[in-house]
């Protein structure tokens, strides 16, 4: 496997692993605040990011490279409020998108078209994840401090977490 592409793929492994840890911390914080639907959504999101990392690890190894499993980074323990959580989530996703775009660039420069093809899955995934984070933030802004609105929001997120679980996605649900 092309050494530059392998290095960039391994850097992406680090990004996906840190996304998974970050969202796990957000899930745990939400659970301690009684936001069980939001927690479920974020636990699922954390699992998805781990799946993104695994997909890269397997691809690198199958192509004759060597995947490097990164050390676990400590995410924050406290968040100001739910809006802050999703602002950070969107910021993080934008950073992941930038790194996927760099990866696409490197594949083209190195004429590694099969990795380029593989990475397209991440390009579409990022589009969806950014859009979802923006929709959630818009909803939170509309709700403001309304308790009833927050109750509905939390319930809605719980339902979307069920549909988006990696197990359901693997079964095409
Ligand atoms: Fe949303 O980060 Fe993975 O791809």
PDB file of N, CA and C in Angstrom, residues 29-109:
ATOM      1  N   UNK A  29     -22.702  12.139  29.948  1.00  0.00           N
ATOM      2  CA  UNK A  29     -23.124  13.403  30.580  1.00  0.00           C
ATOM      3  C   UNK A  29     -24.653  13.561  30.461  1.00  0.00           C
ATOM      4  N   UNK A  30     -25.200  13.289  29.262  1.00  0.00           N
ATOM      5  CA  UNK A  30     -26.652  13.435  29.044  1.00  0.00           C
ATOM      6  C   UNK A  30     -27.429  12.499  29.958  1.00  0.00           C
ATOM      7  N   UNK A  31     -26.897  11.301  30.133  1.00  0.00           N
ATOM      8  CA  UNK A  31     -27.578  10.320  30.993  1.00  0.00           C
ATOM      9  C   UNK A  31     -27.646  10.830  32.432  1.00  0.00           C
ATOM     10  N   UNK A  32     -26.549  11.462  32.886  1.00  0.00           N
ATOM     11  CA  UNK A  32     -26.546  11.965  34.278  1.00  0.00           C
ATOM     12  C   UNK A  32     -27.492  13.157  34.437  1.00  0.00           C
ATOM     13  N   UNK A  33     -27.898  13.774  33.325  1.00  0.00           N
ATOM     14  CA  UNK A  33     -28.824  14.911  33.395  1.00  0.00           C
ATOM     15  C   UNK A  33     -30.269  14.461  33.186  1.00  0.00           C
ATOM     16  N   UNK A  34     -30.503  13.162  33.111  1.00  0.00           N
ATOM     17  CA  UNK A  34     -31.866  12.640  32.939  1.00  0.00           C
ATOM     18  C   UNK A  34     -32.355  12.702  31.500  1.00  0.00           C
ATOM     19  N   UNK A  35     -31.453  13.011  30.573  1.00  0.00           N
ATOM     20  CA  UNK A  35     -31.836  13.093  29.148  1.00  0.00           C
ATOM     21  C   UNK A  35     -31.567  11.723  28.509  1.00  0.00           C
ATOM     22  N   UNK A  36     -32.435  10.775  28.834  1.00  0.00           N
ATOM     23  CA  UNK A  36     -32.144   9.393  28.435  1.00  0.00           C
ATOM     24  C   UNK A  36     -32.234   9.152  26.936  1.00  0.00           C
ATOM     25  N   UNK A  37     -33.155   9.869  26.262  1.00  0.00           N
ATOM     26  CA  UNK A  37     -33.269   9.716  24.806  1.00  0.00           C
ATOM     27  C   UNK A  37     -32.023  10.261  24.109  1.00  0.00           C
ATOM     28  N   UNK A  38     -31.585  11.416  24.570  1.00  0.00           N
ATOM     29  CA  UNK A  38     -30.377  12.028  23.993  1.00  0.00           C
ATOM     30  C   UNK A  38     -29.176  11.127  24.255  1.00  0.00           C
ATOM     31  N   UNK A  39     -29.126  10.573  25.469  1.00  0.00           N
ATOM     32  CA  UNK A  39     -28.012   9.672  25.814  1.00  0.00           C
ATOM     33  C   UNK A  39     -28.011   8.467  24.866  1.00  0.00           C
ATOM     34  N   UNK A  40     -29.179   7.912  24.628  1.00  0.00           N
ATOM     35  CA  UNK A  40     -29.262   6.742  23.751  1.00  0.00           C
ATOM     36  C   UNK A  40     -28.772   7.088  22.340  1.00  0.00           C
ATOM     37  N   UNK A  41     -29.210   8.255  21.855  1.00  0.00           N
ATOM     38  CA  UNK A  41     -28.797   8.726  20.536  1.00  0.00           C
ATOM     39  C   UNK A  41     -27.263   8.858  20.479  1.00  0.00           C
ATOM     40  N   UNK A  42     -26.687   9.444  21.531  1.00  0.00           N
ATOM     41  CA  UNK A  42     -25.236   9.678  21.524  1.00  0.00           C
ATOM     42  C   UNK A  42     -24.442   8.387  21.739  1.00  0.00           C
ATOM     43  N   UNK A  43     -24.984   7.466  22.541  1.00  0.00           N
ATOM     44  CA  UNK A  43     -24.309   6.158  22.687  1.00  0.00           C
ATOM     45  C   UNK A  43     -24.275   5.466  21.315  1.00  0.00           C
ATOM     46  N   UNK A  44     -25.392   5.549  20.594  1.00  0.00           N
ATOM     47  CA  UNK A  44     -25.456   4.929  19.261  1.00  0.00           C
ATOM     48  C   UNK A  44     -24.469   5.605  18.322  1.00  0.00           C
ATOM     49  N   UNK A  45     -24.401   6.928  18.430  1.00  0.00           N
ATOM     50  CA  UNK A  45     -23.495   7.686  17.567  1.00  0.00           C
ATOM     51  C   UNK A  45     -22.037   7.304  17.856  1.00  0.00           C
ATOM     52  N   UNK A  46     -21.748   7.117  19.126  1.00  0.00           N
ATOM     53  CA  UNK A  46     -20.401   6.703  19.517  1.00  0.00           C
ATOM     54  C   UNK A  46     -20.081   5.322  18.914  1.00  0.00           C
ATOM     55  N   UNK A  47     -21.052   4.422  18.964  1.00  0.00           N
ATOM     56  CA  UNK A  47     -20.862   3.078  18.361  1.00  0.00           C
ATOM     57  C   UNK A  47     -20.619   3.189  16.861  1.00  0.00           C
ATOM     58  N   UNK A  48     -21.360   4.097  16.219  1.00  0.00           N
ATOM     59  CA  UNK A  48     -21.191   4.273  14.771  1.00  0.00           C
ATOM     60  C   UNK A  48     -19.776   4.714  14.439  1.00  0.00           C
ATOM     61  N   UNK A  49     -19.249   5.637  15.250  1.00  0.00           N
ATOM     62  CA  UNK A  49     -17.894   6.135  14.998  1.00  0.00           C
ATOM     63  C   UNK A  49     -16.862   5.026  15.202  1.00  0.00           C
ATOM     64  N   UNK A  50     -17.154   4.139  16.157  1.00  0.00           N
ATOM     65  CA  UNK A  50     -16.236   3.001  16.351  1.00  0.00           C
ATOM     66  C   UNK A  50     -16.284   2.094  15.115  1.00  0.00           C
ATOM     67  N   UNK A  51     -17.482   1.943  14.567  1.00  0.00           N
ATOM     68  CA  UNK A  51     -17.640   1.161  13.338  1.00  0.00           C
ATOM     69  C   UNK A  51     -16.853   1.815  12.183  1.00  0.00           C
ATOM     70  N   UNK A  52     -16.889   3.149  12.113  1.00  0.00           N
ATOM     71  CA  UNK A  52     -16.124   3.860  11.068  1.00  0.00           C
ATOM     72  C   UNK A  52     -14.630   3.581  11.231  1.00  0.00           C
ATOM     73  N   UNK A  53     -14.192   3.544  12.496  1.00  0.00           N
ATOM     74  CA  UNK A  53     -12.774   3.283  12.769  1.00  0.00           C
ATOM     75  C   UNK A  53     -12.414   1.842  12.343  1.00  0.00           C
ATOM     76  N   UNK A  54     -13.273   0.892  12.727  1.00  0.00           N
ATOM     77  CA  UNK A  54     -13.008  -0.522  12.395  1.00  0.00           C
ATOM     78  C   UNK A  54     -12.941  -0.757  10.895  1.00  0.00           C
ATOM     79  N   UNK A  55     -13.827  -0.079  10.181  1.00  0.00           N
ATOM     80  CA  UNK A  55     -13.878  -0.215   8.728  1.00  0.00           C
ATOM     81  C   UNK A  55     -12.522   0.214   8.111  1.00  0.00           C
ATOM     82  N   UNK A  56     -11.946   1.280   8.676  1.00  0.00           N
ATOM     83  CA  UNK A  56     -10.631   1.753   8.204  1.00  0.00           C
ATOM     84  C   UNK A  56      -9.531   0.752   8.561  1.00  0.00           C
ATOM     85  N   UNK A  57      -9.582   0.264   9.804  1.00  0.00           N
ATOM     86  CA  UNK A  57      -8.560  -0.690  10.276  1.00  0.00           C
ATOM     87  C   UNK A  57      -8.536  -1.904   9.352  1.00  0.00           C
ATOM     88  N   UNK A  58      -9.720  -2.442   9.065  1.00  0.00           N
ATOM     89  CA  UNK A  58      -9.799  -3.643   8.212  1.00  0.00           C
ATOM     90  C   UNK A  58      -9.319  -3.346   6.802  1.00  0.00           C
ATOM     91  N   UNK A  59      -9.687  -2.185   6.284  1.00  0.00           N
ATOM     92  CA  UNK A  59      -9.287  -1.830   4.923  1.00  0.00           C
ATOM     93  C   UNK A  59      -7.757  -1.730   4.825  1.00  0.00           C
ATOM     94  N   UNK A  60      -7.149  -1.036   5.789  1.00  0.00           N
ATOM     95  CA  UNK A  60      -5.683  -0.868   5.766  1.00  0.00           C
ATOM     96  C   UNK A  60      -5.006  -2.248   5.776  1.00  0.00           C
ATOM     97  N   UNK A  61      -5.437  -3.104   6.695  1.00  0.00           N
ATOM     98  CA  UNK A  61      -4.799  -4.428   6.819  1.00  0.00           C
ATOM     99  C   UNK A  61      -5.045  -5.304   5.592  1.00  0.00           C
ATOM    100  N   UNK A  62      -6.257  -5.268   5.079  1.00  0.00           N
ATOM    101  CA  UNK A  62      -6.576  -6.093   3.896  1.00  0.00           C
ATOM    102  C   UNK A  62      -5.782  -5.667   2.672  1.00  0.00           C
ATOM    103  N   UNK A  63      -5.412  -4.384   2.617  1.00  0.00           N
ATOM    104  CA  UNK A  63      -4.655  -3.889   1.465  1.00  0.00           C
ATOM    105  C   UNK A  63      -3.143  -4.028   1.649  1.00  0.00           C
ATOM    106  N   UNK A  64      -2.724  -4.742   2.680  1.00  0.00           N
ATOM    107  CA  UNK A  64      -1.297  -4.989   2.889  1.00  0.00           C
ATOM    108  C   UNK A  64      -0.604  -3.916   3.713  1.00  0.00           C
ATOM    109  N   UNK A  65      -1.359  -2.994   4.292  1.00  0.00           N
ATOM    110  CA  UNK A  65      -0.765  -1.990   5.176  1.00  0.00           C
ATOM    111  C   UNK A  65      -0.815  -2.485   6.612  1.00  0.00           C
ATOM    112  N   UNK A  66      -0.506  -1.600   7.548  1.00  0.00           N
ATOM    113  CA  UNK A  66      -0.572  -1.964   8.964  1.00  0.00           C
ATOM    114  C   UNK A  66      -1.369  -0.897   9.706  1.00  0.00           C
ATOM    115  N   UNK A  67      -2.527  -1.307  10.227  1.00  0.00           N
ATOM    116  CA  UNK A  67      -3.340  -0.349  10.983  1.00  0.00           C
ATOM    117  C   UNK A  67      -2.729  -0.151  12.363  1.00  0.00           C
ATOM    118  N   UNK A  68      -2.722   1.095  12.815  1.00  0.00           N
ATOM    119  CA  UNK A  68      -2.186   1.395  14.151  1.00  0.00           C
ATOM    120  C   UNK A  68      -3.351   1.825  15.040  1.00  0.00           C
ATOM    121  N   UNK A  69      -3.551   1.064  16.122  1.00  0.00           N
ATOM    122  CA  UNK A  69      -4.654   1.391  17.030  1.00  0.00           C
ATOM    123  C   UNK A  69      -4.171   2.486  17.978  1.00  0.00           C
ATOM    124  N   UNK A  70      -4.850   3.648  17.968  1.00  0.00           N
ATOM    125  CA  UNK A  70      -4.356   4.767  18.775  1.00  0.00           C
ATOM    126  C   UNK A  70      -4.699   4.630  20.254  1.00  0.00           C
ATOM    127  N   UNK A  71      -3.952   5.403  21.070  1.00  0.00           N
ATOM    128  CA  UNK A  71      -4.282   5.380  22.503  1.00  0.00           C
ATOM    129  C   UNK A  71      -5.591   6.141  22.727  1.00  0.00           C
ATOM    130  N   UNK A  72      -6.203   5.832  23.861  1.00  0.00           N
ATOM    131  CA  UNK A  72      -7.499   6.438  24.166  1.00  0.00           C
ATOM    132  C   UNK A  72      -7.287   7.848  24.724  1.00  0.00           C
ATOM    133  N   UNK A  73      -7.954   8.794  24.075  1.00  0.00           N
ATOM    134  CA  UNK A  73      -7.823  10.203  24.461  1.00  0.00           C
ATOM    135  C   UNK A  73      -8.939  10.532  25.463  1.00  0.00           C
ATOM    136  N   UNK A  74      -8.629  11.316  26.502  1.00  0.00           N
ATOM    137  CA  UNK A  74      -9.666  11.621  27.498  1.00  0.00           C
ATOM    138  C   UNK A  74     -10.524  12.797  27.032  1.00  0.00           C
ATOM    139  N   UNK A  75     -11.809  12.535  26.810  1.00  0.00           N
ATOM    140  CA  UNK A  75     -12.688  13.644  26.393  1.00  0.00           C
ATOM    141  C   UNK A  75     -13.142  14.469  27.602  1.00  0.00           C
ATOM    142  N   UNK A  76     -13.821  15.618  27.369  1.00  0.00           N
ATOM    143  CA  UNK A  76     -14.302  16.404  28.514  1.00  0.00           C
ATOM    144  C   UNK A  76     -15.326  15.620  29.345  1.00  0.00           C
ATOM    145  N   UNK A  77     -15.462  16.008  30.610  1.00  0.00           N
ATOM    146  CA  UNK A  77     -16.411  15.342  31.507  1.00  0.00           C
ATOM    147  C   UNK A  77     -17.686  16.179  31.614  1.00  0.00           C
ATOM    148  N   UNK A  78     -17.504  17.497  31.585  1.00  0.00           N
ATOM    149  CA  UNK A  78     -18.646  18.411  31.767  1.00  0.00           C
ATOM    150  C   UNK A  78     -18.936  19.209  30.496  1.00  0.00           C
ATOM    151  N   UNK A  79     -20.210  19.510  30.304  1.00  0.00           N
ATOM    152  CA  UNK A  79     -20.644  20.352  29.183  1.00  0.00           C
ATOM    153  C   UNK A  79     -21.586  21.403  29.764  1.00  0.00           C
ATOM    154  N   UNK A  80     -21.608  22.602  29.153  1.00  0.00           N
ATOM    155  CA  UNK A  80     -22.442  23.687  29.697  1.00  0.00           C
ATOM    156  C   UNK A  80     -23.924  23.338  29.662  1.00  0.00           C
ATOM    157  N   UNK A  81     -24.383  22.876  28.504  1.00  0.00           N
ATOM    158  CA  UNK A  81     -25.793  22.519  28.306  1.00  0.00           C
ATOM    159  C   UNK A  81     -25.893  21.704  27.012  1.00  0.00           C
ATOM    160  N   UNK A  82     -27.124  21.320  26.668  1.00  0.00           N
ATOM    161  CA  UNK A  82     -27.300  20.445  25.499  1.00  0.00           C
ATOM    162  C   UNK A  82     -26.919  21.143  24.188  1.00  0.00           C
ATOM    163  N   UNK A  83     -27.202  22.440  24.127  1.00  0.00           N
ATOM    164  CA  UNK A  83     -26.849  23.177  22.913  1.00  0.00           C
ATOM    165  C   UNK A  83     -25.314  23.163  22.740  1.00  0.00           C
ATOM    166  N   UNK A  84     -24.626  23.323  23.834  1.00  0.00           N
ATOM    167  CA  UNK A  84     -23.160  23.287  23.810  1.00  0.00           C
ATOM    168  C   UNK A  84     -22.677  21.917  23.315  1.00  0.00           C
ATOM    169  N   UNK A  85     -23.330  20.854  23.766  1.00  0.00           N
ATOM    170  CA  UNK A  85     -22.969  19.486  23.344  1.00  0.00           C
ATOM    171  C   UNK A  85     -23.051  19.381  21.825  1.00  0.00           C
ATOM    172  N   UNK A  86     -24.179  19.831  21.269  1.00  0.00           N
ATOM    173  CA  UNK A  86     -24.363  19.644  19.821  1.00  0.00           C
ATOM    174  C   UNK A  86     -23.545  20.652  18.996  1.00  0.00           C
ATOM    175  N   UNK A  87     -23.223  21.801  19.611  1.00  0.00           N
ATOM    176  CA  UNK A  87     -22.306  22.727  18.922  1.00  0.00           C
ATOM    177  C   UNK A  87     -20.926  22.073  18.789  1.00  0.00           C
ATOM    178  N   UNK A  88     -20.493  21.449  19.885  1.00  0.00           N
ATOM    179  CA  UNK A  88     -19.184  20.772  19.861  1.00  0.00           C
ATOM    180  C   UNK A  88     -19.208  19.596  18.884  1.00  0.00           C
ATOM    181  N   UNK A  89     -20.345  18.907  18.859  1.00  0.00           N
ATOM    182  CA  UNK A  89     -20.469  17.747  17.952  1.00  0.00           C
ATOM    183  C   UNK A  89     -20.354  18.200  16.492  1.00  0.00           C
ATOM    184  N   UNK A  90     -21.045  19.294  16.162  1.00  0.00           N
ATOM    185  CA  UNK A  90     -20.981  19.799  14.781  1.00  0.00           C
ATOM    186  C   UNK A  90     -19.550  20.255  14.441  1.00  0.00           C
ATOM    187  N   UNK A  91     -18.946  20.963  15.382  1.00  0.00           N
ATOM    188  CA  UNK A  91     -17.559  21.431  15.184  1.00  0.00           C
ATOM    189  C   UNK A  91     -16.639  20.236  14.914  1.00  0.00           C
ATOM    190  N   UNK A  92     -16.836  19.192  15.703  1.00  0.00           N
ATOM    191  CA  UNK A  92     -16.014  17.983  15.565  1.00  0.00           C
ATOM    192  C   UNK A  92     -16.238  17.329  14.198  1.00  0.00           C
ATOM    193  N   UNK A  93     -17.503  17.253  13.789  1.00  0.00           N
ATOM    194  CA  UNK A  93     -17.807  16.645  12.487  1.00  0.00           C
ATOM    195  C   UNK A  93     -17.197  17.459  11.335  1.00  0.00           C
ATOM    196  N   UNK A  94     -17.193  18.792  11.478  1.00  0.00           N
ATOM    197  CA  UNK A  94     -16.597  19.630  10.433  1.00  0.00           C
ATOM    198  C   UNK A  94     -15.096  19.355  10.326  1.00  0.00           C
ATOM    199  N   UNK A  95     -14.487  19.123  11.463  1.00  0.00           N
ATOM    200  CA  UNK A  95     -13.061  18.810  11.480  1.00  0.00           C
ATOM    201  C   UNK A  95     -12.813  17.444  10.812  1.00  0.00           C
ATOM    202  N   UNK A  96     -13.701  16.488  11.086  1.00  0.00           N
ATOM    203  CA  UNK A  96     -13.578  15.152  10.469  1.00  0.00           C
ATOM    204  C   UNK A  96     -13.763  15.276   8.950  1.00  0.00           C
ATOM    205  N   UNK A  97     -14.711  16.091   8.530  1.00  0.00           N
ATOM    206  CA  UNK A  97     -14.938  16.286   7.092  1.00  0.00           C
ATOM    207  C   UNK A  97     -13.686  16.844   6.414  1.00  0.00           C
ATOM    208  N   UNK A  98     -13.058  17.829   7.077  1.00  0.00           N
ATOM    209  CA  UNK A  98     -11.836  18.425   6.505  1.00  0.00           C
ATOM    210  C   UNK A  98     -10.765  17.350   6.365  1.00  0.00           C
ATOM    211  N   UNK A  99     -10.692  16.475   7.339  1.00  0.00           N
ATOM    212  CA  UNK A  99      -9.660  15.442   7.277  1.00  0.00           C
ATOM    213  C   UNK A  99      -9.988  14.386   6.202  1.00  0.00           C
ATOM    214  N   UNK A 100     -11.265  14.097   6.002  1.00  0.00           N
ATOM    215  CA  UNK A 100     -11.669  13.171   4.919  1.00  0.00           C
ATOM    216  C   UNK A 100     -11.329  13.813   3.570  1.00  0.00           C
ATOM    217  N   UNK A 101     -11.584  15.105   3.457  1.00  0.00           N
ATOM    218  CA  UNK A 101     -11.266  15.795   2.201  1.00  0.00           C
ATOM    219  C   UNK A 101      -9.767  15.751   1.898  1.00  0.00           C
ATOM    220  N   UNK A 102      -8.940  15.901   2.939  1.00  0.00           N
ATOM    221  CA  UNK A 102      -7.479  15.799   2.747  1.00  0.00           C
ATOM    222  C   UNK A 102      -7.120  14.398   2.262  1.00  0.00           C
ATOM    223  N   UNK A 103      -7.804  13.414   2.835  1.00  0.00           N
ATOM    224  CA  UNK A 103      -7.554  12.016   2.464  1.00  0.00           C
ATOM    225  C   UNK A 103      -7.895  11.783   0.984  1.00  0.00           C
ATOM    226  N   UNK A 104      -9.010  12.350   0.552  1.00  0.00           N
ATOM    227  CA  UNK A 104      -9.424  12.232  -0.856  1.00  0.00           C
ATOM    228  C   UNK A 104      -8.339  12.847  -1.748  1.00  0.00           C
ATOM    229  N   UNK A 105      -7.860  13.996  -1.333  1.00  0.00           N
ATOM    230  CA  UNK A 105      -6.817  14.709  -2.072  1.00  0.00           C
ATOM    231  C   UNK A 105      -5.549  13.871  -2.212  1.00  0.00           C
ATOM    232  N   UNK A 106      -5.136  13.281  -1.108  1.00  0.00           N
ATOM    233  CA  UNK A 106      -3.913  12.457  -1.110  1.00  0.00           C
ATOM    234  C   UNK A 106      -4.096  11.247  -2.033  1.00  0.00           C
ATOM    235  N   UNK A 107      -5.281  10.618  -1.992  1.00  0.00           N
ATOM    236  CA  UNK A 107      -5.543   9.454  -2.861  1.00  0.00           C
ATOM    237  C   UNK A 107      -5.389   9.854  -4.331  1.00  0.00           C
ATOM    238  N   UNK A 108      -5.900  11.028  -4.672  1.00  0.00           N
ATOM    239  CA  UNK A 108      -5.818  11.480  -6.073  1.00  0.00           C
ATOM    240  C   UNK A 108      -4.376  11.796  -6.447  1.00  0.00           C
ATOM    241  N   UNK A 109      -3.683  12.479  -5.540  1.00  0.00           N
ATOM    242  CA  UNK A 109      -2.273  12.816  -5.822  1.00  0.00           C
ATOM    243  C   UNK A 109      -1.438  11.558  -6.026  1.00  0.00           C
TER     244      UNK A 109
END
